[in-house]
Amino acid sequence: MKKLLQKIAKKSPWLYRINAGSCNGCDVELATTACIPRYDIERLGCKYCGSPKHADIVLITGPLTARVKEKVLRLYDEIPDPKVTVAIGVCPISGGVFRDSYAITGPIDNFIPVDVNVPGCPPRPQAIIDGIVEAIKIWETRL
Amino acid sequence: MSSFLKIAIRNLLKGPSTDPYPFGETFVPKGLRGKIKYNAKACVACRMCEHVCAGGAIQIREVADKSGLEFILWHNTCAFCGLCEHYCPTKAIRLTEDYHTAHRQEDKYRYVEKGFIKYVNCARCATPMVPIAFELLNVAHDQVNEDIEKLRHLCPKCRQERALR
Ligand code: SF4
Ligand code: SF4
Ligand code: SF4
């Protein structure tokens, strides 16, 4: 039974999105990638979910502002292992244009183990799909 | 009802509107701002790109053995704003339409664009200097004649002396 579940789960990772204080640019691109038929991420077997407890692949946007830091880390801990983390946009990866701000505590990989980076400000939906494809490859090895 | 049918039939004939990517080719809008490409041959090391860069992605530094300047651009903090290309006098730095930026974490700090400008020696006094790119002459002069071409191989000091003679 467990084997069968593992086999199925490989093909259908659920996506969960965390906004760590992004300007919303990357989130709009994520929403575009997820919700409109044009980029239809469900072709890859993925599905967005609303609860961290159901998540397999986590997509994080934003530079981890001081205000949301604790909440983001708490939320991240609620996601069961194994999980794959994807940083979307230059914000979580390096801070991007906000890098020197007093309100920023990132880069995010100081606190969270990131697996895939998709830089861009914001990256276009096709680049995000690239990142998710990469994440699915890692996901298959983690199960 | 009939108008609805018309739309339904039209949509059926049109086929799926889903972009085939990543299983097939996708479209790239003209002028898409993607990954930076740097051409060391055309660069005159004015450092304007480094100065205007919104993401702080560019560094131009002299290498340890003082044989030239090293240009490094880290894609992971570039905001694709295009300021560098806009202000570069010789267009040695350009945005390409390449949007494939996804990479694994282990490559995070290797995800760079690099270039090296080797110093040349002044034709008169042999002081090491940044070679003057032909592209710069084209920006500065309507026509590049022989005199200008000669000045190009002199360091700023010798150039000044030659010009004032
Ligand atoms: S990477 Fe750019 S678009 Fe994305 S959240 Fe940061 S500032 Fe906004
Ligand atoms: S596009 Fe903008 S952020 Fe990127 S290297 Fe050029 S100036 Fe810097
Ligand atoms: S790339 Fe252009 S702007 Fe930057 S140092 Fe070279 S010539 Fe100057």
mmCIF file of C-alpha atoms and ligand atoms in Angstrom:
data_model
loop_
_atom_site.group_PDB
_atom_site.id
_atom_site.type_symbol
_atom_site.label_atom_id
_atom_site.label_comp_id
_atom_site.label_asym_id
_atom_site.label_seq_id
_atom_site.Cartn_x
_atom_site.Cartn_y
_atom_site.Cartn_z
ATOM 1 C CA MET A 1 0.000 0.000 0.000
ATOM 2 C CA LYS A 2 2.787 2.381 0.963
ATOM 3 C CA LYS A 3 4.643 1.548 -2.235
ATOM 4 C CA LEU A 4 1.593 2.301 -4.321
ATOM 5 C CA LEU A 5 1.055 5.618 -2.568
ATOM 6 C CA GLN A 6 4.669 6.549 -3.144
ATOM 7 C CA LYS A 7 4.356 5.765 -6.796
ATOM 8 C CA ILE A 8 1.263 7.897 -7.131
ATOM 9 C CA ALA A 9 2.654 10.750 -5.067
ATOM 10 C CA LYS A 10 5.673 11.022 -7.349
ATOM 11 C CA LYS A 11 3.409 12.033 -10.179
ATOM 12 C CA SER A 12 1.263 14.514 -8.313
ATOM 13 C CA PRO A 13 3.100 16.899 -6.014
ATOM 14 C CA TRP A 14 0.928 19.594 -4.483
ATOM 15 C CA LEU A 15 2.117 23.149 -4.616
ATOM 16 C CA TYR A 16 1.937 25.646 -1.810
ATOM 17 C CA ARG A 17 2.775 29.299 -2.043
ATOM 18 C CA ILE A 18 4.331 31.480 0.659
ATOM 19 C CA ASN A 19 4.567 35.211 0.250
ATOM 20 C CA ALA A 20 7.487 36.375 2.372
ATOM 21 C CA GLY A 21 6.862 40.065 1.818
ATOM 22 C CA SER A 22 7.038 40.229 -1.939
ATOM 23 C CA CYS A 23 6.033 43.310 -3.931
ATOM 24 C CA ASN A 24 3.342 41.098 -5.475
ATOM 25 C CA GLY A 25 5.019 41.045 -8.884
ATOM 26 C CA CYS A 26 6.157 37.473 -8.484
ATOM 27 C CA ASP A 27 2.839 36.465 -6.968
ATOM 28 C CA VAL A 28 0.979 37.765 -9.981
ATOM 29 C CA GLU A 29 3.234 35.656 -12.201
ATOM 30 C CA LEU A 30 2.645 32.663 -9.928
ATOM 31 C CA ALA A 31 -1.100 33.171 -10.059
ATOM 32 C CA THR A 32 -0.842 33.420 -13.836
ATOM 33 C CA THR A 33 1.136 30.203 -13.965
ATOM 34 C CA ALA A 34 -1.329 28.440 -11.705
ATOM 35 C CA CYS A 35 -4.760 29.716 -12.407
ATOM 36 C CA ILE A 36 -5.208 30.558 -16.046
ATOM 37 C CA PRO A 37 -5.552 27.874 -18.703
ATOM 38 C CA ARG A 38 -2.803 29.430 -20.785
ATOM 39 C CA TYR A 39 0.006 28.066 -18.594
ATOM 40 C CA ASP A 40 -2.004 25.348 -16.854
ATOM 41 C CA ILE A 41 0.413 23.884 -14.340
ATOM 42 C CA GLU A 42 -1.900 20.909 -13.764
ATOM 43 C CA ARG A 43 -0.530 19.370 -16.955
ATOM 44 C CA LEU A 44 2.533 18.508 -14.863
ATOM 45 C CA GLY A 45 0.381 16.731 -12.302
ATOM 46 C CA CYS A 46 0.656 19.608 -9.859
ATOM 47 C CA LYS A 47 -2.161 21.211 -7.979
ATOM 48 C CA TYR A 48 -2.251 24.253 -5.752
ATOM 49 C CA CYS A 49 -3.419 23.648 -2.222
ATOM 50 C CA GLY A 50 -4.528 26.016 0.491
ATOM 51 C CA SER A 51 -3.054 24.315 3.504
ATOM 52 C CA PRO A 52 0.633 23.914 4.361
ATOM 53 C CA LYS A 53 -0.175 20.451 5.738
ATOM 54 C CA HIS A 54 -0.980 19.197 2.225
ATOM 55 C CA ALA A 55 2.024 20.709 0.498
ATOM 56 C CA ASP A 56 4.880 18.905 -1.267
ATOM 57 C CA ILE A 57 6.542 21.688 -3.234
ATOM 58 C CA VAL A 58 6.784 25.121 -1.623
ATOM 59 C CA LEU A 59 7.120 28.220 -3.755
ATOM 60 C CA ILE A 60 8.440 31.218 -1.854
ATOM 61 C CA THR A 61 8.390 34.807 -3.090
ATOM 62 C CA GLY A 62 9.608 37.944 -1.394
ATOM 63 C CA PRO A 63 12.748 38.975 0.496
ATOM 64 C CA LEU A 64 11.674 37.726 3.958
ATOM 65 C CA THR A 65 10.817 41.014 5.597
ATOM 66 C CA ALA A 66 11.427 41.407 9.320
ATOM 67 C CA ARG A 67 7.677 41.654 9.855
ATOM 68 C CA VAL A 68 6.756 38.309 8.306
ATOM 69 C CA LYS A 69 9.891 36.362 9.165
ATOM 70 C CA GLU A 70 8.565 34.510 12.224
ATOM 71 C CA LYS A 71 5.260 33.732 10.538
ATOM 72 C CA VAL A 72 6.963 32.412 7.416
ATOM 73 C CA LEU A 73 9.298 30.172 9.392
ATOM 74 C CA ARG A 74 6.405 28.844 11.478
ATOM 75 C CA LEU A 75 4.387 28.153 8.347
ATOM 76 C CA TYR A 76 7.346 26.465 6.720
ATOM 77 C CA ASP A 77 7.748 24.154 9.711
ATOM 78 C CA GLU A 78 4.136 23.083 9.366
ATOM 79 C CA ILE A 79 4.827 21.628 5.933
ATOM 80 C CA PRO A 80 5.506 17.919 6.346
ATOM 81 C CA ASP A 81 8.773 16.392 5.137
ATOM 82 C CA PRO A 82 9.830 15.517 2.528
ATOM 83 C CA LYS A 83 9.346 18.811 0.728
ATOM 84 C CA VAL A 84 11.038 20.718 -2.053
ATOM 85 C CA THR A 85 11.556 24.453 -1.792
ATOM 86 C CA VAL A 86 11.662 26.798 -4.761
ATOM 87 C CA ALA A 87 12.662 30.456 -4.441
ATOM 88 C CA ILE A 88 10.810 32.568 -7.006
ATOM 89 C CA GLY A 89 12.231 35.932 -8.029
ATOM 90 C CA VAL A 90 15.495 37.601 -7.055
ATOM 91 C CA CYS A 91 14.008 38.780 -3.735
ATOM 92 C CA PRO A 92 14.220 35.517 -1.759
ATOM 93 C CA ILE A 93 17.489 34.535 -3.460
ATOM 94 C CA SER A 94 19.546 37.650 -2.803
ATOM 95 C CA GLY A 95 17.260 40.453 -1.678
ATOM 96 C CA GLY A 96 17.248 41.935 -5.179
ATOM 97 C CA VAL A 97 16.537 45.640 -5.208
ATOM 98 C CA PHE A 98 15.664 45.565 -1.489
ATOM 99 C CA ARG A 99 18.941 43.950 -0.459
ATOM 100 C CA ASP A 100 20.247 46.784 1.715
ATOM 101 C CA SER A 101 16.999 47.635 3.462
ATOM 102 C CA TYR A 102 16.733 47.585 7.268
ATOM 103 C CA ALA A 103 13.397 45.789 6.922
ATOM 104 C CA ILE A 104 14.854 42.735 5.176
ATOM 105 C CA THR A 105 16.161 39.657 6.963
ATOM 106 C CA GLY A 106 16.856 37.472 3.902
ATOM 107 C CA PRO A 107 18.346 35.975 1.798
ATOM 108 C CA ILE A 108 15.938 33.218 2.577
ATOM 109 C CA ASP A 109 18.437 30.355 2.350
ATOM 110 C CA ASN A 110 19.943 31.584 5.627
ATOM 111 C CA PHE A 111 16.840 30.180 7.342
ATOM 112 C CA ILE A 112 15.242 27.705 4.956
ATOM 113 C CA PRO A 113 16.930 25.008 2.844
ATOM 114 C CA VAL A 114 16.228 26.094 -0.728
ATOM 115 C CA ASP A 115 16.480 23.555 -3.580
ATOM 116 C CA VAL A 116 15.758 25.490 -6.751
ATOM 117 C CA ASN A 117 16.183 29.178 -7.598
ATOM 118 C CA VAL A 118 14.247 30.974 -10.299
ATOM 119 C CA PRO A 119 15.676 34.494 -10.507
ATOM 120 C CA GLY A 120 13.950 37.292 -12.368
ATOM 121 C CA CYS A 121 12.062 40.340 -11.273
ATOM 122 C CA PRO A 122 9.647 38.761 -11.807
ATOM 123 C CA PRO A 123 10.477 35.605 -13.778
ATOM 124 C CA ARG A 124 8.014 34.952 -16.593
ATOM 125 C CA PRO A 125 5.582 32.029 -16.232
ATOM 126 C CA GLN A 126 7.655 29.788 -18.495
ATOM 127 C CA ALA A 127 10.673 30.296 -16.218
ATOM 128 C CA ILE A 128 8.553 29.408 -13.187
ATOM 129 C CA ILE A 129 7.402 26.258 -15.008
ATOM 130 C CA ASP A 130 11.098 25.450 -15.594
ATOM 131 C CA GLY A 131 11.664 25.771 -11.860
ATOM 132 C CA ILE A 132 8.705 23.552 -11.012
ATOM 133 C CA VAL A 133 9.893 20.907 -13.490
ATOM 134 C CA GLU A 134 13.267 20.973 -11.735
ATOM 135 C CA ALA A 135 11.540 20.745 -8.360
ATOM 136 C CA ILE A 136 9.487 17.726 -9.469
ATOM 137 C CA LYS A 137 12.724 15.959 -10.438
ATOM 138 C CA ILE A 138 14.064 16.548 -6.931
ATOM 139 C CA TRP A 139 10.702 15.569 -5.425
ATOM 140 C CA GLU A 140 10.866 12.182 -7.143
ATOM 141 C CA THR A 141 14.211 11.434 -5.532
ATOM 142 C CA ARG A 142 13.033 12.448 -2.046
ATOM 143 C CA LEU A 143 10.079 10.105 -1.759
ATOM 144 C CA MET B 1 -28.573 30.792 -27.603
ATOM 145 C CA SER B 2 -27.305 31.019 -31.163
ATOM 146 C CA SER B 3 -24.591 33.479 -30.154
ATOM 147 C CA PHE B 4 -23.467 31.073 -27.457
ATOM 148 C CA LEU B 5 -23.333 28.247 -29.962
ATOM 149 C CA LYS B 6 -21.299 30.399 -32.293
ATOM 150 C CA ILE B 7 -18.731 31.061 -29.581
ATOM 151 C CA ALA B 8 -18.635 27.396 -28.560
ATOM 152 C CA ILE B 9 -18.059 26.241 -32.128
ATOM 153 C CA ARG B 10 -15.447 28.921 -32.737
ATOM 154 C CA ASN B 11 -13.571 27.891 -29.604
ATOM 155 C CA LEU B 12 -13.734 24.240 -30.605
ATOM 156 C CA LEU B 13 -12.218 25.035 -33.984
ATOM 157 C CA LYS B 14 -9.523 27.240 -32.451
ATOM 158 C CA GLY B 15 -8.039 24.383 -30.472
ATOM 159 C CA PRO B 16 -6.489 24.655 -27.022
ATOM 160 C CA SER B 17 -5.215 28.029 -25.883
ATOM 161 C CA THR B 18 -2.750 26.490 -23.437
ATOM 162 C CA ASP B 19 0.853 27.321 -24.110
ATOM 163 C CA PRO B 20 2.565 23.993 -24.919
ATOM 164 C CA TYR B 21 5.618 24.849 -22.808
ATOM 165 C CA PRO B 22 7.461 22.858 -21.287
ATOM 166 C CA PHE B 23 6.414 20.063 -23.683
ATOM 167 C CA GLY B 24 6.691 22.225 -26.784
ATOM 168 C CA GLU B 25 7.900 25.551 -28.044
ATOM 169 C CA THR B 26 6.671 28.738 -26.482
ATOM 170 C CA PHE B 27 6.507 32.313 -27.770
ATOM 171 C CA VAL B 28 8.999 34.991 -26.833
ATOM 172 C CA PRO B 29 7.715 38.536 -27.129
ATOM 173 C CA LYS B 30 10.076 40.851 -28.968
ATOM 174 C CA GLY B 31 12.134 42.924 -26.565
ATOM 175 C CA LEU B 32 11.672 40.569 -23.628
ATOM 176 C CA ARG B 33 14.197 41.525 -20.967
ATOM 177 C CA GLY B 34 16.118 38.413 -20.035
ATOM 178 C CA LYS B 35 19.565 37.345 -18.967
ATOM 179 C CA ILE B 36 22.447 39.748 -19.501
ATOM 180 C CA LYS B 37 25.161 39.157 -22.060
ATOM 181 C CA TYR B 38 28.469 40.951 -21.735
ATOM 182 C CA ASN B 39 31.002 41.577 -24.458
ATOM 183 C CA ALA B 40 34.423 42.390 -23.010
ATOM 184 C CA LYS B 41 35.780 43.437 -26.422
ATOM 185 C CA ALA B 42 33.426 46.416 -26.626
ATOM 186 C CA CYS B 43 33.674 47.417 -22.973
ATOM 187 C CA VAL B 44 35.718 50.495 -22.078
ATOM 188 C CA ALA B 45 35.462 49.964 -18.311
ATOM 189 C CA CYS B 46 33.702 53.249 -17.668
ATOM 190 C CA ARG B 47 31.815 51.492 -14.852
ATOM 191 C CA MET B 48 28.590 53.231 -15.658
ATOM 192 C CA CYS B 49 26.709 49.931 -15.567
ATOM 193 C CA GLU B 50 28.064 49.186 -12.114
ATOM 194 C CA HIS B 51 26.990 52.641 -10.952
ATOM 195 C CA VAL B 52 23.407 52.531 -12.248
ATOM 196 C CA CYS B 53 22.669 48.870 -11.534
ATOM 197 C CA ALA B 54 19.450 48.643 -9.542
ATOM 198 C CA GLY B 55 20.189 45.169 -8.297
ATOM 199 C CA GLY B 56 23.845 45.747 -7.440
ATOM 200 C CA ALA B 57 24.628 42.821 -9.700
ATOM 201 C CA ILE B 58 27.751 44.137 -11.404
ATOM 202 C CA GLN B 59 31.311 44.302 -10.159
ATOM 203 C CA ILE B 60 34.334 45.425 -12.123
ATOM 204 C CA ARG B 61 37.614 44.799 -10.333
ATOM 205 C CA GLU B 62 41.278 44.711 -11.143
ATOM 206 C CA VAL B 63 42.622 41.165 -10.942
ATOM 207 C CA ALA B 64 45.320 40.309 -8.429
ATOM 208 C CA ASP B 65 48.211 40.240 -10.901
ATOM 209 C CA LYS B 66 47.136 43.642 -12.280
ATOM 210 C CA SER B 67 46.930 42.359 -15.849
ATOM 211 C CA GLY B 68 43.433 43.605 -16.448
ATOM 212 C CA LEU B 69 39.912 44.068 -15.166
ATOM 213 C CA GLU B 70 37.427 41.370 -14.339
ATOM 214 C CA PHE B 71 33.722 41.900 -14.939
ATOM 215 C CA ILE B 72 31.282 39.805 -12.928
ATOM 216 C CA LEU B 73 27.509 39.944 -13.071
ATOM 217 C CA TRP B 74 25.428 37.811 -10.734
ATOM 218 C CA HIS B 75 22.145 36.912 -12.404
ATOM 219 C CA ASN B 76 20.609 36.136 -9.042
ATOM 220 C CA THR B 77 20.248 39.783 -8.106
ATOM 221 C CA CYS B 78 19.667 41.284 -11.540
ATOM 222 C CA ALA B 79 16.222 42.840 -11.810
ATOM 223 C CA PHE B 80 16.158 42.857 -15.641
ATOM 224 C CA CYS B 81 15.634 46.621 -15.418
ATOM 225 C CA GLY B 82 17.782 47.339 -18.454
ATOM 226 C CA LEU B 83 19.480 50.416 -16.976
ATOM 227 C CA CYS B 84 22.928 48.985 -17.672
ATOM 228 C CA GLU B 85 22.235 48.567 -21.362
ATOM 229 C CA HIS B 86 20.576 51.970 -21.543
ATOM 230 C CA TYR B 87 23.563 53.797 -20.058
ATOM 231 C CA CYS B 88 26.363 51.736 -21.571
ATOM 232 C CA PRO B 89 28.046 53.997 -24.156
ATOM 233 C CA THR B 90 29.225 51.129 -26.352
ATOM 234 C CA LYS B 91 26.401 48.651 -25.710
ATOM 235 C CA ALA B 92 28.931 46.134 -24.449
ATOM 236 C CA ILE B 93 26.298 44.983 -21.985
ATOM 237 C CA ARG B 94 22.964 43.872 -23.327
ATOM 238 C CA LEU B 95 19.831 42.106 -22.248
ATOM 239 C CA THR B 96 19.071 38.981 -24.222
ATOM 240 C CA GLU B 97 15.679 37.373 -24.674
ATOM 241 C CA ASP B 98 16.843 34.306 -22.741
ATOM 242 C CA TYR B 99 14.453 33.818 -19.829
ATOM 243 C CA HIS B 100 15.605 30.330 -18.751
ATOM 244 C CA THR B 101 16.832 31.227 -15.304
ATOM 245 C CA ALA B 102 15.839 28.241 -13.153
ATOM 246 C CA HIS B 103 18.803 26.484 -11.541
ATOM 247 C CA ARG B 104 19.596 24.335 -8.545
ATOM 248 C CA GLN B 105 20.735 25.760 -5.253
ATOM 249 C CA GLU B 106 24.276 24.378 -5.595
ATOM 250 C CA ASP B 107 24.783 26.600 -8.639
ATOM 251 C CA LYS B 108 23.493 29.716 -6.898
ATOM 252 C CA TYR B 109 26.835 31.496 -6.661
ATOM 253 C CA ARG B 110 28.100 30.120 -9.948
ATOM 254 C CA TYR B 111 25.236 31.653 -11.838
ATOM 255 C CA VAL B 112 27.239 34.564 -13.213
ATOM 256 C CA GLU B 113 28.224 36.279 -16.422
ATOM 257 C CA LYS B 114 31.949 36.928 -16.570
ATOM 258 C CA GLY B 115 34.335 38.828 -18.753
ATOM 259 C CA PHE B 116 37.951 39.883 -18.715
ATOM 260 C CA ILE B 117 39.455 43.059 -20.125
ATOM 261 C CA LYS B 118 43.170 42.625 -20.619
ATOM 262 C CA TYR B 119 45.236 45.787 -20.318
ATOM 263 C CA VAL B 120 47.243 46.841 -23.347
ATOM 264 C CA ASN B 121 50.346 48.989 -23.233
ATOM 265 C CA CYS B 122 50.383 52.565 -24.414
ATOM 266 C CA ALA B 123 52.106 52.736 -27.809
ATOM 267 C CA ARG B 124 54.338 55.579 -26.607
ATOM 268 C CA CYS B 125 55.120 55.174 -22.903
ATOM 269 C CA ALA B 126 54.058 51.548 -22.386
ATOM 270 C CA THR B 127 51.816 52.327 -19.405
ATOM 271 C CA PRO B 128 49.187 49.594 -19.036
ATOM 272 C CA MET B 129 45.732 50.867 -19.949
ATOM 273 C CA VAL B 130 42.245 49.667 -20.784
ATOM 274 C CA PRO B 131 42.078 49.147 -24.554
ATOM 275 C CA ILE B 132 39.827 51.663 -26.264
ATOM 276 C CA ALA B 133 37.082 49.824 -28.035
ATOM 277 C CA PHE B 134 36.323 50.651 -31.623
ATOM 278 C CA GLU B 135 32.692 50.991 -30.633
ATOM 279 C CA LEU B 136 33.608 53.998 -28.493
ATOM 280 C CA LEU B 137 35.277 55.781 -31.418
ATOM 281 C CA ASN B 138 32.104 55.322 -33.398
ATOM 282 C CA VAL B 139 30.109 56.957 -30.620
ATOM 283 C CA ALA B 140 32.534 59.863 -30.231
ATOM 284 C CA HIS B 141 33.323 60.651 -33.865
ATOM 285 C CA ASP B 142 31.312 60.878 -37.070
ATOM 286 C CA GLN B 143 34.225 59.473 -39.008
ATOM 287 C CA VAL B 144 37.225 57.677 -37.659
ATOM 288 C CA ASN B 145 40.308 58.928 -39.521
ATOM 289 C CA GLU B 146 43.913 57.845 -39.245
ATOM 290 C CA ASP B 147 44.847 60.419 -36.568
ATOM 291 C CA ILE B 148 42.069 59.273 -34.305
ATOM 292 C CA GLU B 149 43.025 55.680 -34.896
ATOM 293 C CA LYS B 150 46.563 56.527 -33.749
ATOM 294 C CA LEU B 151 45.371 58.290 -30.594
ATOM 295 C CA ARG B 152 43.432 55.190 -29.737
ATOM 296 C CA HIS B 153 46.605 53.329 -28.840
ATOM 297 C CA LEU B 154 47.886 55.974 -26.431
ATOM 298 C CA CYS B 155 47.244 56.240 -22.724
ATOM 299 C CA PRO B 156 45.223 59.258 -21.537
ATOM 300 C CA LYS B 157 48.353 61.211 -20.640
ATOM 301 C CA CYS B 158 50.136 60.695 -23.941
ATOM 302 C CA ARG B 159 46.890 61.321 -25.759
ATOM 303 C CA GLN B 160 46.570 64.675 -24.058
ATOM 304 C CA GLU B 161 50.150 65.626 -24.920
ATOM 305 C CA ARG B 162 49.696 64.573 -28.518
ATOM 306 C CA ALA B 163 46.436 66.459 -28.850
ATOM 307 C CA LEU B 164 47.846 69.692 -27.384
ATOM 308 C CA ARG B 165 50.978 69.664 -29.443
HETATM 309 S S1 SF4 C 1 11.688 39.634 -7.381
HETATM 310 FE FE1 SF4 C 1 10.953 41.606 -8.167
HETATM 311 S S2 SF4 C 1 8.823 41.189 -8.797
HETATM 312 FE FE2 SF4 C 1 9.469 39.510 -7.447
HETATM 313 S S3 SF4 C 1 8.794 40.112 -5.414
HETATM 314 FE FE3 SF4 C 1 10.913 40.807 -5.638
HETATM 315 S S4 SF4 C 1 10.755 42.932 -6.366
HETATM 316 FE FE4 SF4 C 1 8.765 41.951 -6.682
HETATM 317 S S1 SF4 C 2 19.394 44.879 -15.918
HETATM 318 FE FE1 SF4 C 2 19.381 46.303 -14.164
HETATM 319 S S2 SF4 C 2 19.729 44.990 -12.364
HETATM 320 FE FE2 SF4 C 2 20.346 43.787 -14.179
HETATM 321 S S3 SF4 C 2 22.538 44.148 -14.391
HETATM 322 FE FE3 SF4 C 2 21.502 45.686 -15.677
HETATM 323 S S4 SF4 C 2 21.259 47.491 -14.355
HETATM 324 FE FE4 SF4 C 2 21.740 45.742 -13.025
HETATM 325 S S1 SF4 C 3 29.751 47.387 -19.922
HETATM 326 FE FE1 SF4 C 3 29.387 49.431 -20.801
HETATM 327 S S2 SF4 C 3 28.759 50.704 -19.031
HETATM 328 FE FE2 SF4 C 3 29.723 48.858 -18.211
HETATM 329 S S3 SF4 C 3 31.875 49.429 -17.906
HETATM 330 FE FE3 SF4 C 3 31.727 48.450 -19.928
HETATM 331 S S4 SF4 C 3 31.416 50.175 -21.354
HETATM 332 FE FE4 SF4 C 3 30.996 50.958 -19.296
#
